[in-house]
Amino acid sequence: MEKFTLFCANLAILLVFSASFLALAGKFGQQQPFWRTWSLANLLLALSLGVFSMEAHLPPFAVFLVPNALLLLGFGLHWNAARQFAGHDADHSRLWLPVVALAAVAVPAMLNGSYSTVYIATNLLVMVLAGMTALVYAGKDFGGLISRYGMVFAFVLMAAEGAIRATHGLVLGAIMGVGLIDDVVLITHLLVSLVFVALAGAFGVGISFERTARQQQEIAIRDPLTGIYNRREFDRRLEAMLSARSGATFGLVQFDLDYFKKVNDRYGHVAGDDALIAVAGLIRDNIRDSDCIARLGGEEFGVLLPDVGREGAIAIAERIRSLVEALPLDFASDGYRMTVSAGLYHGTGGQLTCRSLMQAVDRSLYRSKDNGRNQISFAEAA
């Protein structure tokens, strides 16, 4: 495949993805700034390729600086886009520091007529920028997203290509003229670049929509007020635990805020919402990472405690009960405190169904209510 065709193919893909990302930035830009950064990164890489393709018609200083600076800016923006996607702040030093380093090398190299020095420096900087971008996509912030592996591969590919081309510049040394050499190395580079721009563009779209789909799935299993799991997810996890029939013991606690209607009547429904959020946060902070907390409805909360002993389950439930009783309420300047009643099951599940187990725990909860509230009762279940 000839050089001109490869240049055009790279340019076409870069410009298509740049325009596509810009359109997505117009729709999601405020919440997802990486779309705009990706768009600009692709545009600068396209401009770099365009200048490289016309370097025979450019003055020497432009050949030394312009296309290489645009190339580094493009990869610097890709690094920033990866960090923005991960939820980190963009650092503009990633843009100007590589360009300043290039200029520091390019100016004396231009005076000495040593284009190989600029060629080597540019490719080493591309290697570093691409490598750092690959590390971001390989990091824990992207855990669970399959498309990230495509992004890692794309940028590792460019990091390796940068290292190879830097070595190529070292081998050629002083015999290298001004500008790119039209040889098999250039053709190979353009082919690798074609693979890179296609992968980075396609997997960029893929990783974003994959994360959006996961976020929508997460929203579907969360209570919108408190952010903890909803009844549907709680039941699903309980069903899975009972279906496993592993013989391991677990605990199930159902909490209900006592006289919660008084909070709404006395302080208003906004205060009631604040109270539910506060209690949900308190419970979440006082259970294990492996446990599951859900809002079962109204002022009721459920907690699943897998692989826990009887005394451990009692201790967790009792700690939460006492902490709720001591919980200060910002909206209650008169010192009002809430209490919570609970029903607790502990066992292996036996032959119980989700429905029968929840009924047994519910009965024990109401026994706590009938016996004076602010206490925990054991469920009577086989």
mmCIF file of C-alpha atoms in Angstrom:
data_model
loop_
_atom_site.group_PDB
_atom_site.id
_atom_site.type_symbol
_atom_site.label_atom_id
_atom_site.label_comp_id
_atom_site.label_asym_id
_atom_site.label_seq_id
_atom_site.Cartn_x
_atom_site.Cartn_y
_atom_site.Cartn_z
ATOM 1 C CA MET A 1 0.000 0.000 0.000
ATOM 2 C CA GLU A 2 1.457 3.380 -0.991
ATOM 3 C CA LYS A 3 2.245 6.224 1.378
ATOM 4 C CA PHE A 4 -0.372 8.639 0.023
ATOM 5 C CA THR A 5 -3.196 6.123 0.453
ATOM 6 C CA LEU A 6 -2.150 5.381 4.031
ATOM 7 C CA PHE A 7 -1.938 9.072 4.888
ATOM 8 C CA CYS A 8 -5.443 9.600 3.507
ATOM 9 C CA ALA A 9 -6.853 6.562 5.349
ATOM 10 C CA ASN A 10 -5.400 7.751 8.663
ATOM 11 C CA LEU A 11 -6.675 11.276 8.099
ATOM 12 C CA ALA A 12 -10.155 10.094 7.156
ATOM 13 C CA ILE A 13 -10.569 7.904 10.258
ATOM 14 C CA LEU A 14 -9.180 10.564 12.589
ATOM 15 C CA LEU A 15 -11.481 13.247 11.187
ATOM 16 C CA VAL A 16 -14.544 10.982 11.291
ATOM 17 C CA PHE A 17 -13.944 10.107 14.939
ATOM 18 C CA SER A 18 -13.109 13.716 15.778
ATOM 19 C CA ALA A 19 -16.432 14.858 14.325
ATOM 20 C CA SER A 20 -18.299 12.007 16.023
ATOM 21 C CA PHE A 21 -16.755 12.769 19.416
ATOM 22 C CA LEU A 22 -17.515 16.464 18.966
ATOM 23 C CA ALA A 23 -21.166 15.640 18.314
ATOM 24 C CA LEU A 24 -21.256 13.515 21.471
ATOM 25 C CA ALA A 25 -19.540 16.336 23.369
ATOM 26 C CA GLY A 26 -22.394 18.613 22.356
ATOM 27 C CA LYS A 27 -24.837 16.190 23.957
ATOM 28 C CA PHE A 28 -22.898 14.980 27.002
ATOM 29 C CA GLY A 29 -20.078 17.529 27.285
ATOM 30 C CA GLN A 30 -20.893 18.897 30.733
ATOM 31 C CA GLN A 31 -21.104 15.488 32.384
ATOM 32 C CA GLN A 32 -18.534 13.800 30.136
ATOM 33 C CA PRO A 33 -15.754 16.264 29.187
ATOM 34 C CA PHE A 34 -13.581 13.511 27.759
ATOM 35 C CA TRP A 35 -15.648 13.554 24.521
ATOM 36 C CA ARG A 36 -14.388 17.042 23.701
ATOM 37 C CA THR A 37 -10.825 16.115 24.659
ATOM 38 C CA TRP A 38 -10.942 12.992 22.487
ATOM 39 C CA SER A 39 -12.287 15.066 19.609
ATOM 40 C CA LEU A 40 -9.502 17.641 19.898
ATOM 41 C CA ALA A 41 -6.853 14.916 20.295
ATOM 42 C CA ASN A 42 -7.948 13.261 17.047
ATOM 43 C CA LEU A 43 -8.125 16.604 15.267
ATOM 44 C CA LEU A 44 -4.556 17.505 16.285
ATOM 45 C CA LEU A 45 -3.282 14.072 15.228
ATOM 46 C CA ALA A 46 -5.022 14.574 11.877
ATOM 47 C CA LEU A 47 -3.421 18.017 11.492
ATOM 48 C CA SER A 48 -0.049 16.504 12.370
ATOM 49 C CA LEU A 49 -0.415 13.869 9.650
ATOM 50 C CA GLY A 50 -1.556 16.525 7.197
ATOM 51 C CA VAL A 51 1.547 18.634 7.873
ATOM 52 C CA PHE A 52 3.808 15.568 7.690
ATOM 53 C CA SER A 53 2.341 14.735 4.274
ATOM 54 C CA MET A 54 3.158 18.267 2.993
ATOM 55 C CA GLU A 55 6.575 18.699 4.614
ATOM 56 C CA ALA A 56 8.340 18.730 1.232
ATOM 57 C CA HIS A 57 6.689 22.120 0.625
ATOM 58 C CA LEU A 58 7.442 23.592 4.073
ATOM 59 C CA PRO A 59 10.434 25.611 5.296
ATOM 60 C CA PRO A 60 12.902 23.667 7.506
ATOM 61 C CA PHE A 61 11.855 25.290 10.812
ATOM 62 C CA ALA A 62 8.243 24.200 10.199
ATOM 63 C CA VAL A 63 9.340 20.632 9.411
ATOM 64 C CA PHE A 64 11.373 20.484 12.612
ATOM 65 C CA LEU A 65 8.664 21.852 14.922
ATOM 66 C CA VAL A 66 5.094 22.009 13.644
ATOM 67 C CA PRO A 67 4.063 18.398 12.844
ATOM 68 C CA ASN A 68 5.984 16.961 15.789
ATOM 69 C CA ALA A 69 4.477 19.493 18.224
ATOM 70 C CA LEU A 70 0.972 18.727 16.938
ATOM 71 C CA LEU A 71 1.666 15.002 17.362
ATOM 72 C CA LEU A 72 2.721 15.455 20.981
ATOM 73 C CA LEU A 73 -0.255 17.698 21.745
ATOM 74 C CA GLY A 74 -2.569 15.020 20.338
ATOM 75 C CA PHE A 75 -1.100 12.277 22.518
ATOM 76 C CA GLY A 76 -1.021 14.609 25.523
ATOM 77 C CA LEU A 77 -4.750 15.198 25.059
ATOM 78 C CA HIS A 78 -5.341 11.452 24.831
ATOM 79 C CA TRP A 79 -3.630 11.095 28.211
ATOM 80 C CA ASN A 80 -5.824 13.843 29.658
ATOM 81 C CA ALA A 81 -8.953 12.260 28.155
ATOM 82 C CA ALA A 82 -8.129 8.939 29.824
ATOM 83 C CA ARG A 83 -7.749 10.695 33.176
ATOM 84 C CA GLN A 84 -10.998 12.626 32.674
ATOM 85 C CA PHE A 85 -12.778 9.361 31.893
ATOM 86 C CA ALA A 86 -11.389 7.942 35.154
ATOM 87 C CA GLY A 87 -12.771 10.944 37.048
ATOM 88 C CA HIS A 88 -9.453 12.742 37.621
ATOM 89 C CA ASP A 89 -8.714 16.384 36.882
ATOM 90 C CA ALA A 90 -7.055 17.192 33.566
ATOM 91 C CA ASP A 91 -3.449 18.361 33.931
ATOM 92 C CA HIS A 92 -2.482 20.777 31.168
ATOM 93 C CA SER A 93 1.209 20.269 31.902
ATOM 94 C CA ARG A 94 0.808 17.023 29.950
ATOM 95 C CA LEU A 95 0.234 19.217 26.915
ATOM 96 C CA TRP A 96 2.879 21.891 27.134
ATOM 97 C CA LEU A 97 5.754 20.109 28.881
ATOM 98 C CA PRO A 98 6.371 17.620 26.016
ATOM 99 C CA VAL A 99 6.177 20.475 23.502
ATOM 100 C CA VAL A 100 8.623 22.581 25.542
ATOM 101 C CA ALA A 101 10.967 19.581 25.740
ATOM 102 C CA LEU A 102 10.686 19.118 21.978
ATOM 103 C CA ALA A 103 11.410 22.804 21.343
ATOM 104 C CA ALA A 104 14.463 22.629 23.613
ATOM 105 C CA VAL A 105 15.777 19.818 21.431
ATOM 106 C CA ALA A 106 14.523 21.065 18.074
ATOM 107 C CA VAL A 107 15.992 24.583 18.104
ATOM 108 C CA PRO A 108 19.664 23.567 18.467
ATOM 109 C CA ALA A 109 19.072 20.520 16.252
ATOM 110 C CA MET A 110 17.688 22.800 13.534
ATOM 111 C CA LEU A 111 20.754 25.022 13.772
ATOM 112 C CA ASN A 112 22.962 21.939 13.405
ATOM 113 C CA GLY A 113 20.789 20.443 10.668
ATOM 114 C CA SER A 114 20.298 17.255 12.737
ATOM 115 C CA TYR A 115 16.730 16.150 12.056
ATOM 116 C CA SER A 116 17.454 12.710 13.505
ATOM 117 C CA THR A 117 17.708 14.301 16.972
ATOM 118 C CA VAL A 118 14.199 15.729 16.655
ATOM 119 C CA TYR A 119 12.949 12.447 15.190
ATOM 120 C CA ILE A 120 14.355 10.467 18.139
ATOM 121 C CA ALA A 121 13.117 12.939 20.770
ATOM 122 C CA THR A 122 9.599 13.080 19.297
ATOM 123 C CA ASN A 123 9.236 9.313 19.203
ATOM 124 C CA LEU A 124 10.579 8.891 22.726
ATOM 125 C CA LEU A 125 8.054 11.433 23.969
ATOM 126 C CA VAL A 126 5.265 9.668 22.044
ATOM 127 C CA MET A 127 6.379 6.422 23.680
ATOM 128 C CA VAL A 128 6.097 7.991 27.139
ATOM 129 C CA LEU A 129 2.735 9.693 26.508
ATOM 130 C CA ALA A 130 1.193 6.587 24.934
ATOM 131 C CA GLY A 131 2.599 4.390 27.691
ATOM 132 C CA MET A 132 1.193 6.608 30.436
ATOM 133 C CA THR A 133 -2.195 6.653 28.708
ATOM 134 C CA ALA A 134 -2.166 2.839 28.529
ATOM 135 C CA LEU A 135 -1.409 2.705 32.265
ATOM 136 C CA VAL A 136 -4.457 4.868 33.024
ATOM 137 C CA TYR A 137 -6.748 2.562 31.048
ATOM 138 C CA ALA A 138 -5.172 -0.469 32.731
ATOM 139 C CA GLY A 139 -5.775 1.021 36.205
ATOM 140 C CA LYS A 140 -8.344 0.117 38.823
ATOM 141 C CA ASP A 141 -10.646 2.987 37.789
ATOM 142 C CA PHE A 142 -11.538 0.975 34.670
ATOM 143 C CA GLY A 143 -12.066 -2.352 36.444
ATOM 144 C CA GLY A 144 -14.820 -4.447 34.914
ATOM 145 C CA LEU A 145 -14.900 -2.575 31.584
ATOM 146 C CA ILE A 146 -13.938 -5.039 28.856
ATOM 147 C CA SER A 147 -13.389 -2.305 26.245
ATOM 148 C CA ARG A 148 -10.489 -0.899 28.263
ATOM 149 C CA TYR A 149 -8.323 -3.776 27.034
ATOM 150 C CA GLY A 150 -8.752 -2.504 23.482
ATOM 151 C CA MET A 151 -7.626 0.959 24.603
ATOM 152 C CA VAL A 152 -4.653 -0.504 26.487
ATOM 153 C CA PHE A 153 -3.619 -2.490 23.408
ATOM 154 C CA ALA A 154 -3.959 0.545 21.123
ATOM 155 C CA PHE A 155 -1.725 2.763 23.274
ATOM 156 C CA VAL A 156 0.790 0.012 24.058
ATOM 157 C CA LEU A 157 1.025 -0.490 20.298
ATOM 158 C CA MET A 158 1.854 3.190 19.805
ATOM 159 C CA ALA A 159 4.308 3.176 22.718
ATOM 160 C CA ALA A 160 6.113 0.231 21.107
ATOM 161 C CA GLU A 161 6.029 1.963 17.730
ATOM 162 C CA GLY A 162 7.546 5.077 19.298
ATOM 163 C CA ALA A 163 10.376 2.995 20.760
ATOM 164 C CA ILE A 164 11.014 1.276 17.419
ATOM 165 C CA ARG A 165 11.080 4.559 15.508
ATOM 166 C CA ALA A 166 13.400 6.150 18.084
ATOM 167 C CA THR A 167 15.748 3.200 17.557
ATOM 168 C CA HIS A 168 15.390 3.693 13.811
ATOM 169 C CA GLY A 169 16.505 7.311 14.217
ATOM 170 C CA LEU A 170 19.521 6.243 16.283
ATOM 171 C CA VAL A 171 20.553 3.752 13.579
ATOM 172 C CA LEU A 172 20.263 6.305 10.769
ATOM 173 C CA GLY A 173 21.932 9.089 12.752
ATOM 174 C CA ALA A 174 23.652 11.751 10.666
ATOM 175 C CA ILE A 175 22.643 10.228 7.313
ATOM 176 C CA MET A 176 19.006 11.100 7.982
ATOM 177 C CA GLY A 177 17.824 14.093 5.992
ATOM 178 C CA VAL A 178 15.249 16.704 6.975
ATOM 179 C CA GLY A 179 11.777 15.195 7.143
ATOM 180 C CA LEU A 180 10.419 11.675 7.023
ATOM 181 C CA ILE A 181 12.194 9.053 4.957
ATOM 182 C CA ASP A 182 9.968 7.361 2.386
ATOM 183 C CA ASP A 183 10.922 3.773 3.191
ATOM 184 C CA VAL A 184 9.448 0.543 4.504
ATOM 185 C CA VAL A 185 9.680 1.876 8.086
ATOM 186 C CA LEU A 186 7.389 4.779 7.196
ATOM 187 C CA ILE A 187 4.916 2.462 5.459
ATOM 188 C CA THR A 188 4.929 0.171 8.503
ATOM 189 C CA HIS A 189 4.434 3.150 10.795
ATOM 190 C CA LEU A 190 1.450 4.374 8.794
ATOM 191 C CA LEU A 191 -0.079 0.892 8.890
ATOM 192 C CA VAL A 192 0.404 0.704 12.656
ATOM 193 C CA SER A 193 -1.048 4.209 12.997
ATOM 194 C CA LEU A 194 -4.070 3.126 10.976
ATOM 195 C CA VAL A 195 -4.657 0.248 13.370
ATOM 196 C CA PHE A 196 -4.182 2.592 16.342
ATOM 197 C CA VAL A 197 -6.620 5.303 15.234
ATOM 198 C CA ALA A 198 -9.254 2.686 14.362
ATOM 199 C CA LEU A 199 -8.853 0.883 17.702
ATOM 200 C CA ALA A 200 -8.682 4.043 19.839
ATOM 201 C CA GLY A 201 -11.747 5.493 18.136
ATOM 202 C CA ALA A 202 -13.861 2.347 18.184
ATOM 203 C CA PHE A 203 -12.944 1.289 21.705
ATOM 204 C CA GLY A 204 -13.280 4.891 22.898
ATOM 205 C CA VAL A 205 -16.931 4.778 21.885
ATOM 206 C CA GLY A 206 -17.219 1.235 23.240
ATOM 207 C CA ILE A 207 -15.756 1.953 26.669
ATOM 208 C CA SER A 208 -17.996 4.976 27.160
ATOM 209 C CA PHE A 209 -21.221 3.218 26.250
ATOM 210 C CA GLU A 210 -20.173 0.139 28.205
ATOM 211 C CA ARG A 211 -19.728 2.255 31.320
ATOM 212 C CA THR A 212 -23.047 4.037 30.688
ATOM 213 C CA ALA A 213 -24.787 0.661 30.425
ATOM 214 C CA ARG A 214 -23.214 -0.457 33.711
ATOM 215 C CA GLN A 215 -24.258 2.790 35.372
ATOM 216 C CA GLN A 216 -27.832 2.279 34.188
ATOM 217 C CA GLN A 217 -27.778 -1.260 35.560
ATOM 218 C CA GLU A 218 -26.500 0.088 38.878
ATOM 219 C CA ILE A 219 -29.202 2.774 38.966
ATOM 220 C CA ALA A 220 -31.840 0.070 38.425
ATOM 221 C CA ILE A 221 -30.801 -1.751 41.606
ATOM 222 C CA ARG A 222 -30.360 1.329 43.831
ATOM 223 C CA ASP A 223 -32.849 3.221 45.969
ATOM 224 C CA PRO A 224 -32.934 6.747 44.502
ATOM 225 C CA LEU A 225 -33.171 8.502 47.874
ATOM 226 C CA THR A 226 -30.547 6.741 49.992
ATOM 227 C CA GLY A 227 -28.264 5.260 47.316
ATOM 228 C CA ILE A 228 -28.324 1.818 48.929
ATOM 229 C CA TYR A 229 -29.784 -1.251 47.191
ATOM 230 C CA ASN A 230 -33.525 -1.513 46.559
ATOM 231 C CA ARG A 231 -35.930 -4.334 47.441
ATOM 232 C CA ARG A 232 -35.527 -6.012 44.063
ATOM 233 C CA GLU A 233 -31.760 -6.396 44.451
ATOM 234 C CA PHE A 234 -32.121 -7.486 48.086
ATOM 235 C CA ASP A 235 -34.568 -10.241 47.088
ATOM 236 C CA ARG A 236 -32.294 -11.324 44.231
ATOM 237 C CA ARG A 237 -29.333 -11.709 46.559
ATOM 238 C CA LEU A 238 -31.378 -13.508 49.177
ATOM 239 C CA GLU A 239 -32.748 -15.888 46.539
ATOM 240 C CA ALA A 240 -29.205 -16.599 45.342
ATOM 241 C CA MET A 241 -28.064 -17.281 48.907
ATOM 242 C CA LEU A 242 -30.944 -19.661 49.566
ATOM 243 C CA SER A 243 -30.549 -21.393 46.204
ATOM 244 C CA ALA A 244 -26.883 -22.107 46.880
ATOM 245 C CA ARG A 245 -27.784 -24.319 49.890
ATOM 246 C CA SER A 246 -24.115 -24.295 50.863
ATOM 247 C CA GLY A 247 -24.758 -25.060 54.513
ATOM 248 C CA ALA A 248 -23.002 -21.855 55.579
ATOM 249 C CA THR A 249 -24.789 -19.751 58.186
ATOM 250 C CA PHE A 250 -25.916 -16.234 57.429
ATOM 251 C CA GLY A 251 -27.867 -13.479 59.093
ATOM 252 C CA LEU A 252 -30.810 -11.425 57.889
ATOM 253 C CA VAL A 253 -31.868 -8.318 59.806
ATOM 254 C CA GLN A 254 -34.925 -6.205 59.098
ATOM 255 C CA PHE A 255 -34.866 -2.760 60.721
ATOM 256 C CA ASP A 256 -37.843 -0.448 61.039
ATOM 257 C CA LEU A 257 -37.647 3.103 62.397
ATOM 258 C CA ASP A 258 -39.951 3.557 65.375
ATOM 259 C CA TYR A 259 -42.685 6.209 65.180
ATOM 260 C CA PHE A 260 -41.227 7.523 61.942
ATOM 261 C CA LYS A 261 -44.474 9.301 61.103
ATOM 262 C CA LYS A 262 -43.711 11.651 64.020
ATOM 263 C CA VAL A 263 -40.562 12.829 62.201
ATOM 264 C CA ASN A 264 -42.556 13.747 59.094
ATOM 265 C CA ASP A 265 -45.361 15.353 61.094
ATOM 266 C CA ARG A 266 -43.052 17.229 63.448
ATOM 267 C CA TYR A 267 -40.253 18.362 61.133
ATOM 268 C CA GLY A 268 -41.603 17.876 57.595
ATOM 269 C CA HIS A 269 -41.055 15.364 54.815
ATOM 270 C CA VAL A 270 -37.689 16.823 53.788
ATOM 271 C CA ALA A 271 -36.450 16.171 57.316
ATOM 272 C CA GLY A 272 -37.891 12.671 57.039
ATOM 273 C CA ASP A 273 -35.865 12.103 53.896
ATOM 274 C CA ASP A 274 -32.761 13.411 55.653
ATOM 275 C CA ALA A 275 -33.384 10.968 58.494
ATOM 276 C CA LEU A 276 -33.666 8.017 56.103
ATOM 277 C CA ILE A 277 -30.442 9.041 54.351
ATOM 278 C CA ALA A 278 -28.652 9.386 57.703
ATOM 279 C CA VAL A 279 -29.789 5.968 58.937
ATOM 280 C CA ALA A 280 -28.899 4.302 55.640
ATOM 281 C CA GLY A 281 -25.415 5.806 55.818
ATOM 282 C CA LEU A 282 -25.019 4.746 59.450
ATOM 283 C CA ILE A 283 -25.938 1.132 58.671
ATOM 284 C CA ARG A 284 -23.735 1.041 55.589
ATOM 285 C CA ASP A 285 -20.757 2.297 57.603
ATOM 286 C CA ASN A 286 -21.219 -0.346 60.284
ATOM 287 C CA ILE A 287 -21.462 -3.535 58.248
ATOM 288 C CA ARG A 288 -18.812 -5.475 56.372
ATOM 289 C CA ASP A 289 -17.937 -4.974 52.708
ATOM 290 C CA SER A 290 -19.411 -8.400 51.947
ATOM 291 C CA ASP A 291 -22.772 -7.527 53.549
ATOM 292 C CA CYS A 292 -25.734 -6.105 51.659
ATOM 293 C CA ILE A 293 -27.945 -3.251 52.836
ATOM 294 C CA ALA A 294 -31.190 -2.322 51.086
ATOM 295 C CA ARG A 295 -34.158 -0.083 51.638
ATOM 296 C CA LEU A 296 -37.079 -2.478 51.634
ATOM 297 C CA GLY A 297 -39.677 0.278 51.499
ATOM 298 C CA GLY A 298 -40.736 3.310 53.513
ATOM 299 C CA GLU A 299 -38.671 3.385 56.705
ATOM 300 C CA GLU A 300 -37.658 -0.309 56.552
ATOM 301 C CA PHE A 301 -34.118 -1.492 55.876
ATOM 302 C CA GLY A 302 -32.806 -5.002 55.290
ATOM 303 C CA VAL A 303 -29.269 -6.281 55.853
ATOM 304 C CA LEU A 304 -27.887 -9.594 54.581
ATOM 305 C CA LEU A 305 -24.917 -10.913 56.545
ATOM 306 C CA PRO A 306 -23.305 -13.841 54.690
ATOM 307 C CA ASP A 307 -20.893 -16.199 56.468
ATOM 308 C CA VAL A 308 -21.511 -14.851 59.946
ATOM 309 C CA GLY A 309 -21.878 -16.609 63.282
ATOM 310 C CA ARG A 310 -24.848 -16.156 65.592
ATOM 311 C CA GLU A 311 -22.986 -13.926 68.036
ATOM 312 C CA GLY A 312 -21.524 -11.888 65.183
ATOM 313 C CA ALA A 313 -24.971 -11.286 63.698
ATOM 314 C CA ILE A 314 -26.342 -10.224 67.074
ATOM 315 C CA ALA A 315 -23.398 -7.891 67.646
ATOM 316 C CA ILE A 316 -23.865 -6.166 64.275
ATOM 317 C CA ALA A 317 -27.609 -5.730 64.753
ATOM 318 C CA GLU A 318 -27.213 -4.499 68.327
ATOM 319 C CA ARG A 319 -24.469 -2.044 67.351
ATOM 320 C CA ILE A 320 -26.677 -0.535 64.650
ATOM 321 C CA ARG A 321 -29.640 -0.312 67.060
ATOM 322 C CA SER A 322 -27.604 1.562 69.664
ATOM 323 C CA LEU A 323 -25.990 3.862 67.079
ATOM 324 C CA VAL A 324 -29.380 4.843 65.648
ATOM 325 C CA GLU A 325 -30.578 5.684 69.161
ATOM 326 C CA ALA A 326 -27.559 7.977 69.625
ATOM 327 C CA LEU A 327 -27.698 9.464 66.115
ATOM 328 C CA PRO A 328 -27.866 13.302 66.230
ATOM 329 C CA LEU A 329 -30.347 14.808 63.788
ATOM 330 C CA ASP A 330 -29.374 18.159 62.279
ATOM 331 C CA PHE A 331 -32.986 19.171 61.760
ATOM 332 C CA ALA A 332 -34.009 18.385 65.370
ATOM 333 C CA SER A 333 -32.781 21.340 67.419
ATOM 334 C CA ASP A 334 -34.873 20.105 70.350
ATOM 335 C CA GLY A 335 -32.685 17.003 70.702
ATOM 336 C CA TYR A 336 -35.227 14.517 69.337
ATOM 337 C CA ARG A 337 -33.762 11.035 68.779
ATOM 338 C CA MET A 338 -34.988 8.113 66.728
ATOM 339 C CA THR A 339 -34.987 4.452 67.679
ATOM 340 C CA VAL A 340 -35.179 1.327 65.602
ATOM 341 C CA SER A 341 -36.761 -2.100 66.081
ATOM 342 C CA ALA A 342 -35.452 -5.174 64.339
ATOM 343 C CA GLY A 343 -36.141 -8.794 63.516
ATOM 344 C CA LEU A 344 -33.133 -11.090 63.116
ATOM 345 C CA TYR A 345 -32.757 -14.476 61.467
ATOM 346 C CA HIS A 346 -29.627 -16.591 61.746
ATOM 347 C CA GLY A 347 -29.110 -20.011 60.230
ATOM 348 C CA THR A 348 -28.408 -21.886 57.009
ATOM 349 C CA GLY A 349 -31.761 -21.154 55.381
ATOM 350 C CA GLY A 350 -32.774 -24.813 55.558
ATOM 351 C CA GLN A 351 -35.683 -25.386 53.199
ATOM 352 C CA LEU A 352 -37.009 -21.860 53.597
ATOM 353 C CA THR A 353 -38.022 -19.807 50.597
ATOM 354 C CA CYS A 354 -37.336 -16.107 50.274
ATOM 355 C CA ARG A 355 -40.984 -15.372 51.002
ATOM 356 C CA SER A 356 -41.250 -17.622 54.090
ATOM 357 C CA LEU A 357 -37.970 -16.314 55.511
ATOM 358 C CA MET A 358 -39.008 -12.690 55.078
ATOM 359 C CA GLN A 359 -42.377 -13.475 56.697
ATOM 360 C CA ALA A 360 -40.613 -15.013 59.694
ATOM 361 C CA VAL A 361 -38.292 -12.009 60.064
ATOM 362 C CA ASP A 362 -41.230 -9.641 59.668
ATOM 363 C CA ARG A 363 -43.085 -11.413 62.497
ATOM 364 C CA SER A 364 -40.052 -11.087 64.760
ATOM 365 C CA LEU A 365 -39.815 -7.392 63.887
ATOM 366 C CA TYR A 366 -43.393 -6.815 64.981
ATOM 367 C CA ARG A 367 -42.705 -8.747 68.151
ATOM 368 C CA SER A 368 -40.018 -6.142 68.879
ATOM 369 C CA LYS A 369 -42.604 -3.437 68.234
ATOM 370 C CA ASP A 370 -45.190 -5.071 70.473
ATOM 371 C CA ASN A 371 -42.676 -5.528 73.299
ATOM 372 C CA GLY A 372 -41.871 -1.832 73.535
ATOM 373 C CA ARG A 373 -39.729 -1.048 70.456
ATOM 374 C CA ASN A 374 -36.001 -0.176 70.292
ATOM 375 C CA GLN A 375 -35.009 -3.843 70.546
ATOM 376 C CA ILE A 376 -34.116 -6.906 68.469
ATOM 377 C CA SER A 377 -36.095 -10.164 68.362
ATOM 378 C CA PHE A 378 -35.044 -13.489 66.866
ATOM 379 C CA ALA A 379 -37.068 -14.956 64.044
ATOM 380 C CA GLU A 380 -38.727 -18.311 64.754
ATOM 381 C CA ALA A 381 -37.938 -20.179 61.540
ATOM 382 C CA ALA A 382 -36.853 -23.746 60.882
#
